[in-house]
Short mmCIF file of C-alpha atoms and ligand atoms in Angstrom, two decimals:
data_model
loop_
_atom_site.label_atom_id
_atom_site.label_comp_id
_atom_site.label_asym_id
_atom_site.label_seq_id
_atom_site.Cartn_x
_atom_site.Cartn_y
_atom_site.Cartn_z
CA MET A 20 0.02 -0.01 -0.01
CA PRO A 21 1.36 3.49 -0.87
CA TRP A 22 2.00 5.71 2.13
CA LYS A 23 -1.11 7.88 1.46
CA GLU A 24 -3.37 4.90 1.89
CA LYS A 25 -1.72 4.19 5.34
CA LEU A 26 -1.89 7.55 7.02
CA ILE A 27 -5.24 8.56 8.49
CA ILE A 28 -5.64 12.01 9.71
CA ALA A 29 -7.85 12.51 12.86
CA LEU A 30 -10.05 15.49 12.38
CA ASP A 31 -10.33 16.15 16.11
CA VAL A 32 -12.02 19.48 15.90
CA SER A 33 -15.61 20.45 16.57
CA ASP A 34 -16.22 23.05 13.93
CA PRO A 35 -17.26 21.30 10.72
CA ASP A 36 -16.21 24.19 8.41
CA TYR A 37 -12.71 24.12 9.91
CA ALA A 38 -12.65 20.23 9.47
CA LEU A 39 -13.71 20.65 5.80
CA GLU A 40 -11.02 23.60 5.31
CA LEU A 41 -8.37 21.12 6.50
CA VAL A 42 -9.61 18.50 4.04
CA ASP A 43 -9.36 21.00 1.26
CA LYS A 44 -5.97 22.30 2.35
CA PHE A 45 -4.46 18.89 2.44
CA GLY A 46 -5.89 17.91 -0.95
CA ASP A 47 -4.10 15.04 -2.71
CA GLN A 48 -1.86 14.56 0.24
CA ILE A 49 -4.40 12.58 2.39
CA GLU A 50 -6.96 10.02 1.36
CA ILE A 51 -8.58 8.89 4.74
CA TYR A 52 -9.97 11.10 7.46
CA LYS A 53 -10.94 9.95 10.87
CA VAL A 54 -14.18 11.55 12.19
CA GLY A 55 -14.33 10.82 15.88
CA LEU A 56 -16.54 11.54 18.88
CA GLU A 57 -15.85 15.30 18.86
CA LEU A 58 -16.71 16.16 15.28
CA TYR A 59 -19.49 13.73 14.85
CA THR A 60 -21.09 14.87 18.10
CA SER A 61 -20.89 18.57 16.94
CA ALA A 62 -21.56 18.09 13.13
CA GLY A 63 -23.60 14.96 12.69
CA PRO A 64 -23.69 12.67 9.62
CA LYS A 65 -23.60 15.62 7.17
CA ILE A 66 -19.82 15.98 7.78
CA ILE A 67 -19.36 12.45 6.47
CA GLU A 68 -21.34 13.35 3.42
CA GLU A 69 -19.26 16.51 2.83
CA ILE A 70 -16.00 14.54 3.12
CA HIS A 71 -17.37 11.89 0.60
CA LYS A 72 -18.20 14.71 -1.87
CA ARG A 73 -14.45 15.63 -1.81
CA LYS A 74 -13.64 11.92 -2.93
CA LYS A 75 -12.08 11.15 0.29
CA ARG A 76 -12.84 8.05 2.62
CA VAL A 77 -14.02 8.15 6.20
CA PHE A 78 -12.89 6.11 9.21
CA LEU A 79 -15.78 6.62 11.67
CA ASP A 80 -14.26 6.36 15.04
CA LEU A 81 -17.25 6.30 17.44
CA LYS A 82 -15.91 3.15 19.24
CA PHE A 83 -19.33 1.37 19.71
CA HIS A 84 -19.67 -0.40 23.08
CA ASP A 85 -23.23 -1.34 24.17
CA ILE A 86 -25.56 -4.46 23.97
CA PRO A 87 -25.34 -6.46 20.78
CA ASN A 88 -28.69 -5.20 19.46
CA THR A 89 -27.74 -1.59 19.81
CA VAL A 90 -24.44 -1.98 18.48
CA LEU A 91 -25.52 -3.83 15.39
CA LYS A 92 -28.14 -1.21 14.59
CA ALA A 93 -25.59 1.64 14.90
CA SER A 94 -23.27 -0.32 12.82
CA VAL A 95 -25.77 -0.83 9.97
CA ALA A 96 -26.36 2.98 10.11
CA ALA A 97 -22.62 3.55 9.71
CA ALA A 98 -22.59 1.11 6.84
CA ARG A 99 -25.44 3.18 5.21
CA LEU A 100 -23.53 6.27 5.52
CA GLY A 101 -20.93 4.63 3.27
CA VAL A 102 -17.99 4.94 5.69
CA PHE A 103 -14.72 2.99 4.62
CA MET A 104 -14.15 1.73 8.20
CA PHE A 105 -15.57 1.92 11.69
CA ASN A 106 -14.85 0.43 15.05
CA VAL A 107 -16.47 -1.25 18.14
CA HIS A 108 -14.81 -2.03 21.54
CA ALA A 109 -13.69 -5.74 21.59
CA SER A 110 -14.39 -5.70 25.29
CA GLY A 111 -18.11 -5.46 24.36
CA GLY A 112 -17.70 -9.26 23.92
CA LEU A 113 -17.73 -11.83 21.09
CA ASP A 114 -21.47 -12.05 20.63
CA MET A 115 -21.54 -8.20 20.22
CA MET A 116 -18.88 -8.20 17.60
CA LYS A 117 -20.22 -11.23 15.67
CA ARG A 118 -23.65 -9.85 15.38
CA CYS A 119 -22.36 -6.45 14.28
CA ARG A 120 -20.31 -8.11 11.45
CA GLU A 121 -23.19 -10.41 10.43
CA ALA A 122 -25.76 -7.50 10.38
CA VAL A 123 -23.59 -5.28 8.36
CA THR A 124 -22.72 -8.07 5.78
CA GLU A 125 -26.31 -8.80 5.32
CA VAL A 126 -27.46 -5.12 4.95
CA CYS A 127 -24.64 -4.46 2.49
CA LEU A 128 -25.42 -7.57 0.38
CA LYS A 129 -28.93 -6.80 0.31
CA GLU A 130 -28.61 -3.03 -0.39
CA ASN A 131 -25.71 -3.49 -2.72
CA LEU A 132 -23.38 -1.33 -0.54
CA ARG A 133 -19.65 -1.68 -0.05
CA ARG A 134 -19.04 -3.33 3.32
CA PRO A 135 -17.02 -1.21 5.70
CA ARG A 136 -14.06 -2.68 7.30
CA ILE A 137 -14.95 -3.24 10.97
CA PHE A 138 -12.17 -2.99 13.73
CA GLY A 139 -12.15 -3.87 17.24
CA ILE A 140 -10.56 -1.59 19.90
CA THR A 141 -8.18 -3.45 22.02
CA VAL A 142 -6.66 -1.45 24.86
CA LEU A 143 -6.69 2.34 24.34
CA THR A 144 -3.32 3.83 23.71
CA SER A 145 -3.76 6.28 26.73
CA LEU A 146 -3.87 3.26 29.15
CA SER A 147 -0.81 1.70 30.75
CA GLU A 148 -0.34 -1.66 32.22
CA GLU A 149 -0.43 0.02 35.68
CA ILE A 150 -3.88 1.58 34.98
CA LEU A 151 -5.28 -1.61 33.56
CA LYS A 152 -4.18 -3.42 36.81
CA GLN A 153 -4.96 -0.92 39.49
CA GLU A 154 -8.10 0.89 37.99
CA LEU A 155 -9.60 -1.64 35.77
CA GLY A 156 -8.75 -4.87 37.61
CA ILE A 157 -7.22 -6.63 34.55
CA GLN A 158 -4.35 -8.56 36.11
CA HIS A 159 -2.96 -10.79 33.46
CA GLY A 160 -0.93 -7.88 31.90
CA LEU A 161 -1.33 -5.63 28.92
CA ASN A 162 0.10 -7.64 26.27
CA ALA A 163 -1.94 -10.75 27.28
CA HIS A 164 -5.04 -8.64 27.23
CA VAL A 165 -4.34 -7.12 23.80
CA ARG A 166 -3.59 -10.59 22.49
CA HIS A 167 -6.85 -12.00 24.10
CA LEU A 168 -8.95 -9.17 22.71
CA SER A 169 -7.45 -9.42 19.16
CA GLY A 170 -8.13 -13.13 19.10
CA LEU A 171 -11.67 -12.43 20.05
CA ALA A 172 -12.18 -9.91 17.25
CA LEU A 173 -10.70 -12.31 14.69
CA LYS A 174 -13.08 -15.00 16.02
CA ALA A 175 -15.96 -12.64 15.50
CA GLY A 176 -14.92 -12.10 11.88
CA LEU A 177 -13.88 -8.53 12.27
CA ASP A 178 -11.17 -7.21 9.72
CA GLY A 179 -8.84 -6.20 12.32
CA VAL A 180 -8.14 -4.24 15.41
CA VAL A 181 -6.92 -0.74 16.81
CA ALA A 182 -3.85 -1.23 18.92
CA SER A 183 -0.52 0.61 19.90
CA GLY A 184 2.58 0.05 17.79
CA HIS A 185 4.14 -1.93 20.64
CA GLU A 186 1.66 -4.73 20.17
CA VAL A 187 1.60 -4.84 16.29
CA SER A 188 4.08 -7.68 15.89
CA LYS A 189 2.53 -9.81 18.65
CA ILE A 190 -0.99 -9.39 17.15
CA LYS A 191 0.18 -10.40 13.64
CA HIS A 192 1.90 -13.33 15.13
CA HIS A 193 -1.18 -14.26 17.00
CA CYS A 194 -3.93 -13.40 14.41
CA GLY A 195 -2.13 -13.72 10.95
CA GLU A 196 -0.53 -11.22 8.59
CA SER A 197 -3.78 -10.36 6.89
CA PHE A 198 -5.54 -9.31 10.15
CA LEU A 199 -5.47 -5.44 9.77
CA ILE A 200 -4.04 -3.11 12.35
CA ILE A 201 -4.69 0.60 12.85
CA THR A 202 -2.28 2.25 15.16
CA PRO A 203 -2.94 5.49 16.96
CA GLY A 204 -0.54 7.04 19.61
CA ILE A 205 1.86 8.05 16.87
CA ARG A 206 4.29 10.77 17.78
CA PRO A 207 6.99 12.12 15.48
CA SER A 208 10.32 12.90 17.25
CA TRP A 209 9.40 16.58 17.57
CA GLN A 210 6.05 16.04 19.53
CA PRO A 211 5.45 15.34 23.13
CA PRO A 212 3.15 12.40 23.89
CA ASP A 213 0.23 14.53 25.27
CA ASP A 214 -2.24 12.00 26.98
CA GLN A 215 -0.99 9.04 25.00
CA MET A 216 1.10 6.58 26.95
CA ARG A 217 1.97 3.84 24.51
CA THR A 218 3.45 5.91 21.66
CA MET A 219 5.70 5.25 18.67
CA THR A 220 7.07 7.18 15.85
CA PRO A 221 5.49 6.87 12.32
CA LYS A 222 8.61 5.07 11.04
CA GLN A 223 8.58 2.53 13.93
CA ALA A 224 4.91 1.79 13.66
CA ILE A 225 5.19 1.04 9.77
CA LYS A 226 8.40 -1.08 10.55
CA GLU A 227 6.55 -3.12 13.16
CA GLY A 228 3.82 -3.92 10.48
CA ALA A 229 1.00 -1.37 11.14
CA ASP A 230 -1.44 -1.33 8.17
CA TYR A 231 -2.55 2.22 9.15
CA ILE A 232 -1.44 4.97 11.30
CA VAL A 233 -3.72 7.59 12.85
CA MET A 234 -2.29 10.99 13.58
CA GLY A 235 -4.17 13.94 15.05
CA ARG A 236 -2.56 16.74 17.22
CA SER A 237 1.09 16.39 15.86
CA ILE A 238 -0.15 17.42 12.35
CA LEU A 239 -3.14 19.64 13.34
CA ASN A 240 -1.17 21.42 15.92
CA HIS A 241 1.97 22.00 13.86
CA THR A 242 2.73 25.55 12.74
CA ASP A 243 2.80 24.19 9.06
CA PRO A 244 0.59 21.10 8.91
CA LEU A 245 1.58 20.28 5.22
CA LYS A 246 5.20 20.47 6.16
CA ALA A 247 4.50 18.01 9.01
CA ILE A 248 2.79 15.62 6.57
CA GLU A 249 5.67 15.86 4.24
CA LEU A 250 8.18 14.99 7.06
CA ILE A 251 5.98 12.11 8.24
CA SER A 252 5.72 10.78 4.70
CA VAL A 253 9.49 10.75 4.41
CA GLU A 254 9.64 8.94 7.64
CA MET A 255 6.99 6.28 6.46
CA LEU A 256 8.88 5.92 3.05
CA THR A 257 12.17 5.14 4.75
CA ALA A 258 10.66 2.59 7.16
O1 C5P B 330 -3.85 13.60 18.62
P1 C5P B 330 -3.50 12.01 18.57
O2 C5P B 330 -2.46 11.78 17.29
O3 C5P B 330 -3.08 11.53 19.83
O4 C5P B 330 -4.87 11.44 18.11
C1 C5P B 330 -5.07 10.05 18.13
C2 C5P B 330 -6.53 9.75 17.74
O5 C5P B 330 -6.76 8.44 17.70
C3 C5P B 330 -7.64 10.42 18.57
O6 C5P B 330 -8.63 10.75 17.74
C4 C5P B 330 -8.15 9.27 19.46
O7 C5P B 330 -9.39 9.39 19.82
C5 C5P B 330 -7.83 7.92 18.38
N1 C5P B 330 -7.68 6.72 19.15
C6 C5P B 330 -6.58 6.51 20.11
N2 C5P B 330 -6.44 5.35 20.72
C7 C5P B 330 -7.36 4.26 20.36
C8 C5P B 330 -8.22 4.54 19.43
C9 C5P B 330 -8.42 5.77 18.78
O8 C5P B 330 -5.81 7.45 20.52
N3 C5P B 330 -7.05 3.17 20.91
#
Protein backbone atom coordinates (compact mmCIF):
# COMPACT_ATOMS: atom_id res chain seq x y z
CA MET A 1 0.00 0.00 0.00
CA PRO A 2 1.38 3.49 -0.80
CA TRP A 3 1.98 5.74 2.23
CA LYS A 4 -1.04 7.91 1.36
CA GLU A 5 -3.35 4.97 1.94
CA LYS A 6 -1.75 4.22 5.29
CA LEU A 7 -1.83 7.64 6.94
CA ILE A 8 -5.19 8.56 8.50
CA ILE A 9 -5.69 12.12 9.73
CA ALA A 10 -7.83 12.48 12.86
CA LEU A 11 -10.11 15.48 12.32
CA ASP A 12 -10.30 16.13 16.06
CA VAL A 13 -11.99 19.54 15.84
CA SER A 14 -15.57 20.53 16.60
CA ASP A 15 -16.25 23.06 13.84
CA PRO A 16 -17.31 21.28 10.62
CA ASP A 17 -16.29 24.25 8.46
CA TYR A 18 -12.79 24.11 9.90
CA ALA A 19 -12.68 20.34 9.39
CA LEU A 20 -13.56 20.74 5.71
CA GLU A 21 -11.06 23.58 5.36
CA LEU A 22 -8.40 21.12 6.52
CA VAL A 23 -9.58 18.45 4.05
CA ASP A 24 -9.41 21.00 1.23
CA LYS A 25 -6.02 22.25 2.36
CA PHE A 26 -4.47 18.75 2.51
CA GLY A 27 -5.87 17.98 -0.97
CA ASP A 28 -4.17 15.05 -2.67
CA GLN A 29 -1.83 14.45 0.24
CA ILE A 30 -4.41 12.63 2.39
CA GLU A 31 -6.95 9.99 1.35
CA ILE A 32 -8.54 8.87 4.64
CA TYR A 33 -9.97 11.05 7.41
CA LYS A 34 -11.00 9.95 10.85
CA VAL A 35 -14.25 11.42 12.17
CA GLY A 36 -14.37 10.84 15.90
CA LEU A 37 -16.56 11.65 18.85
CA GLU A 38 -15.89 15.39 18.94
CA LEU A 39 -16.59 16.17 15.29
CA TYR A 40 -19.45 13.69 14.87
CA THR A 41 -21.22 14.89 18.00
CA SER A 42 -21.03 18.49 16.93
CA ALA A 43 -21.57 18.12 13.18
CA GLY A 44 -23.60 14.91 12.72
CA PRO A 45 -23.65 12.65 9.64
CA LYS A 46 -23.59 15.64 7.25
CA ILE A 47 -19.84 15.95 7.80
CA ILE A 48 -19.36 12.44 6.38
CA GLU A 49 -21.36 13.34 3.30
CA GLU A 50 -19.22 16.45 2.81
CA ILE A 51 -15.96 14.50 3.12
CA HIS A 52 -17.29 11.94 0.62
CA LYS A 53 -18.16 14.75 -1.81
CA ARG A 54 -14.45 15.57 -1.77
CA LYS A 55 -13.71 11.97 -2.84
CA LYS A 56 -12.09 11.06 0.46
CA ARG A 57 -12.69 7.99 2.61
CA VAL A 58 -13.95 8.11 6.19
CA PHE A 59 -12.91 6.14 9.26
CA LEU A 60 -15.85 6.60 11.63
CA ASP A 61 -14.25 6.32 15.06
CA LEU A 62 -17.24 6.20 17.42
CA LYS A 63 -15.98 3.17 19.36
CA PHE A 64 -19.36 1.47 19.73
CA HIS A 65 -19.67 -0.32 23.08
CA ASP A 66 -23.19 -1.39 24.10
CA ILE A 67 -25.53 -4.39 24.08
CA PRO A 68 -25.34 -6.38 20.81
CA ASN A 69 -28.69 -5.16 19.44
CA THR A 70 -27.78 -1.48 19.89
CA VAL A 71 -24.31 -1.92 18.43
CA LEU A 72 -25.51 -3.84 15.39
CA LYS A 73 -28.13 -1.19 14.61
CA ALA A 74 -25.60 1.64 14.94
CA SER A 75 -23.20 -0.37 12.77
CA VAL A 76 -25.81 -0.82 10.04
CA ALA A 77 -26.40 2.96 10.15
CA ALA A 78 -22.63 3.49 9.75
CA ALA A 79 -22.60 1.13 6.75
CA ARG A 80 -25.45 3.08 5.15
CA LEU A 81 -23.43 6.29 5.55
CA GLY A 82 -20.90 4.67 3.25
CA VAL A 83 -17.92 4.89 5.60
CA PHE A 84 -14.76 3.02 4.66
CA MET A 85 -14.14 1.75 8.21
CA PHE A 86 -15.58 1.97 11.71
CA ASN A 87 -14.88 0.43 15.09
CA VAL A 88 -16.41 -1.23 18.14
CA HIS A 89 -14.85 -2.04 21.52
CA ALA A 90 -13.65 -5.64 21.53
CA SER A 91 -14.37 -5.67 25.27
CA GLY A 92 -18.08 -5.50 24.31
CA GLY A 93 -17.69 -9.26 23.80
CA LEU A 94 -17.75 -11.91 21.09
CA ASP A 95 -21.51 -11.94 20.56
CA MET A 96 -21.62 -8.15 20.15
CA MET A 97 -18.84 -8.15 17.55
CA LYS A 98 -20.18 -11.22 15.70
CA ARG A 99 -23.70 -9.88 15.42
CA CYS A 100 -22.39 -6.49 14.30
CA ARG A 101 -20.37 -8.11 11.52
CA GLU A 102 -23.28 -10.35 10.46
CA ALA A 103 -25.83 -7.52 10.37
CA VAL A 104 -23.52 -5.25 8.40
CA THR A 105 -22.67 -7.97 5.88
CA GLU A 106 -26.35 -8.82 5.40
CA VAL A 107 -27.46 -5.22 4.86
CA CYS A 108 -24.60 -4.49 2.49
CA LEU A 109 -25.44 -7.53 0.36
CA LYS A 110 -29.13 -6.72 0.34
CA GLU A 111 -28.69 -3.02 -0.44
CA ASN A 112 -25.69 -3.41 -2.70
CA LEU A 113 -23.43 -1.31 -0.49
CA ARG A 114 -19.69 -1.66 -0.06
CA ARG A 115 -19.11 -3.37 3.28
CA PRO A 116 -17.10 -1.15 5.63
CA ARG A 117 -14.09 -2.65 7.35
CA ILE A 118 -14.85 -3.28 11.00
CA PHE A 119 -12.17 -2.93 13.65
CA GLY A 120 -12.13 -3.90 17.32
CA ILE A 121 -10.54 -1.59 19.86
CA THR A 122 -8.16 -3.56 22.07
CA VAL A 123 -6.64 -1.39 24.83
CA LEU A 124 -6.66 2.39 24.37
CA THR A 125 -3.22 3.88 23.77
CA SER A 126 -3.87 6.28 26.66
CA LEU A 127 -3.89 3.36 29.14
CA SER A 128 -0.82 1.80 30.74
CA GLU A 129 -0.32 -1.65 32.25
CA GLU A 130 -0.49 -0.04 35.71
CA ILE A 131 -3.86 1.63 35.02
CA LEU A 132 -5.17 -1.61 33.56
CA LYS A 133 -4.21 -3.48 36.75
CA GLN A 134 -4.95 -0.94 39.44
CA GLU A 135 -8.00 0.84 38.06
CA LEU A 136 -9.63 -1.69 35.78
CA GLY A 137 -8.71 -4.87 37.66
CA ILE A 138 -7.19 -6.61 34.64
CA GLN A 139 -4.37 -8.60 36.21
CA HIS A 140 -2.95 -10.72 33.38
CA GLY A 141 -0.93 -7.88 31.87
CA LEU A 142 -1.37 -5.53 28.94
CA ASN A 143 0.15 -7.72 26.23
CA ALA A 144 -1.89 -10.74 27.24
CA HIS A 145 -5.04 -8.62 27.30
CA VAL A 146 -4.38 -7.13 23.86
CA ARG A 147 -3.66 -10.61 22.47
CA HIS A 148 -6.84 -11.98 24.02
CA LEU A 149 -9.06 -9.18 22.66
CA SER A 150 -7.45 -9.41 19.21
CA GLY A 151 -8.14 -13.14 19.09
CA LEU A 152 -11.74 -12.47 20.04
CA ALA A 153 -12.13 -9.87 17.26
CA LEU A 154 -10.66 -12.34 14.76
CA LYS A 155 -13.04 -15.07 15.95
CA ALA A 156 -15.97 -12.67 15.52
CA GLY A 157 -14.97 -12.11 11.89
CA LEU A 158 -13.80 -8.51 12.22
CA ASP A 159 -11.25 -7.22 9.71
CA GLY A 160 -8.73 -6.13 12.30
CA VAL A 161 -8.06 -4.21 15.49
CA VAL A 162 -6.92 -0.84 16.77
CA ALA A 163 -3.80 -1.22 18.91
CA SER A 164 -0.61 0.59 19.86
CA GLY A 165 2.55 0.14 17.80
CA HIS A 166 4.10 -1.83 20.64
CA GLU A 167 1.62 -4.66 20.15
CA VAL A 168 1.53 -4.84 16.33
CA SER A 169 4.03 -7.67 15.78
CA LYS A 170 2.53 -9.76 18.60
CA ILE A 171 -0.98 -9.39 17.14
CA LYS A 172 0.19 -10.26 13.62
CA HIS A 173 1.92 -13.33 15.04
CA HIS A 174 -1.21 -14.37 16.93
CA CYS A 175 -3.91 -13.47 14.35
CA GLY A 176 -2.07 -13.68 11.01
CA GLU A 177 -0.53 -11.15 8.63
CA SER A 178 -3.80 -10.34 6.85
CA PHE A 179 -5.51 -9.29 10.09
CA LEU A 180 -5.39 -5.49 9.77
CA ILE A 181 -4.04 -3.16 12.45
CA ILE A 182 -4.73 0.54 12.89
CA THR A 183 -2.22 2.24 15.17
CA PRO A 184 -2.92 5.51 16.98
CA GLY A 185 -0.65 7.04 19.62
CA ILE A 186 1.83 8.02 16.90
CA ARG A 187 4.29 10.76 17.77
CA PRO A 188 7.04 12.07 15.51
CA SER A 189 10.30 12.91 17.27
CA TRP A 190 9.36 16.62 17.54
CA GLN A 191 6.13 16.05 19.45
CA PRO A 192 5.43 15.38 23.17
CA PRO A 193 3.14 12.40 23.97
CA ASP A 194 0.22 14.53 25.33
CA ASP A 195 -2.21 12.11 27.05
CA GLN A 196 -0.99 9.08 25.07
CA MET A 197 1.08 6.52 26.97
CA ARG A 198 2.11 3.82 24.49
CA THR A 199 3.47 5.98 21.68
CA MET A 200 5.67 5.21 18.68
CA THR A 201 7.09 7.18 15.75
CA PRO A 202 5.49 6.76 12.29
CA LYS A 203 8.62 5.00 11.03
CA GLN A 204 8.72 2.53 13.94
CA ALA A 205 4.99 1.74 13.64
CA ILE A 206 5.22 1.01 9.90
CA LYS A 207 8.35 -1.08 10.50
CA GLU A 208 6.48 -3.08 13.13
CA GLY A 209 3.82 -3.87 10.50
CA ALA A 210 0.97 -1.42 11.20
CA ASP A 211 -1.39 -1.29 8.19
CA TYR A 212 -2.66 2.19 9.05
CA ILE A 213 -1.41 4.90 11.38
CA VAL A 214 -3.70 7.58 12.84
CA MET A 215 -2.31 11.02 13.57
CA GLY A 216 -4.08 14.01 15.05
CA ARG A 217 -2.48 16.67 17.17
CA SER A 218 1.07 16.36 15.88
CA ILE A 219 -0.19 17.38 12.43
CA LEU A 220 -3.12 19.65 13.26
CA ASN A 221 -1.23 21.62 15.94
CA HIS A 222 1.94 21.97 13.85
CA THR A 223 2.68 25.52 12.72
CA ASP A 224 2.81 24.18 9.14
CA PRO A 225 0.60 21.03 8.91
CA LEU A 226 1.51 20.40 5.25
CA LYS A 227 5.19 20.43 6.16
CA ALA A 228 4.45 18.00 9.00
CA ILE A 229 2.74 15.63 6.54
CA GLU A 230 5.72 15.86 4.22
CA LEU A 231 8.16 15.01 7.02
CA ILE A 232 5.98 12.12 8.15
CA SER A 233 5.69 10.74 4.62
CA VAL A 234 9.48 10.72 4.32
CA GLU A 235 9.68 8.80 7.63
CA MET A 236 7.09 6.31 6.39
CA LEU A 237 8.87 5.81 3.08
CA THR A 238 12.16 5.04 4.81
CA ALA A 239 10.62 2.52 7.22
O1 LIG B 1 -3.83 13.57 18.57
P1 LIG B 1 -3.51 12.12 18.53
O2 LIG B 1 -2.57 11.76 17.39
O3 LIG B 1 -3.12 11.54 19.86
O4 LIG B 1 -4.92 11.45 18.12
C1 LIG B 1 -5.13 10.08 18.16
C2 LIG B 1 -6.53 9.80 17.71
O5 LIG B 1 -6.74 8.40 17.70
C3 LIG B 1 -7.61 10.40 18.60
O6 LIG B 1 -8.67 10.82 17.76
C4 LIG B 1 -8.09 9.25 19.45
O7 LIG B 1 -9.45 9.32 19.77
C5 LIG B 1 -7.84 8.05 18.53
N1 LIG B 1 -7.61 6.77 19.18
C6 LIG B 1 -6.63 6.57 20.12
N2 LIG B 1 -6.48 5.34 20.72
C7 LIG B 1 -7.27 4.32 20.35
C8 LIG B 1 -8.26 4.52 19.37
C9 LIG B 1 -8.40 5.77 18.79
O8 LIG B 1 -5.88 7.48 20.43
N3 LIG B 1 -7.08 3.12 20.86
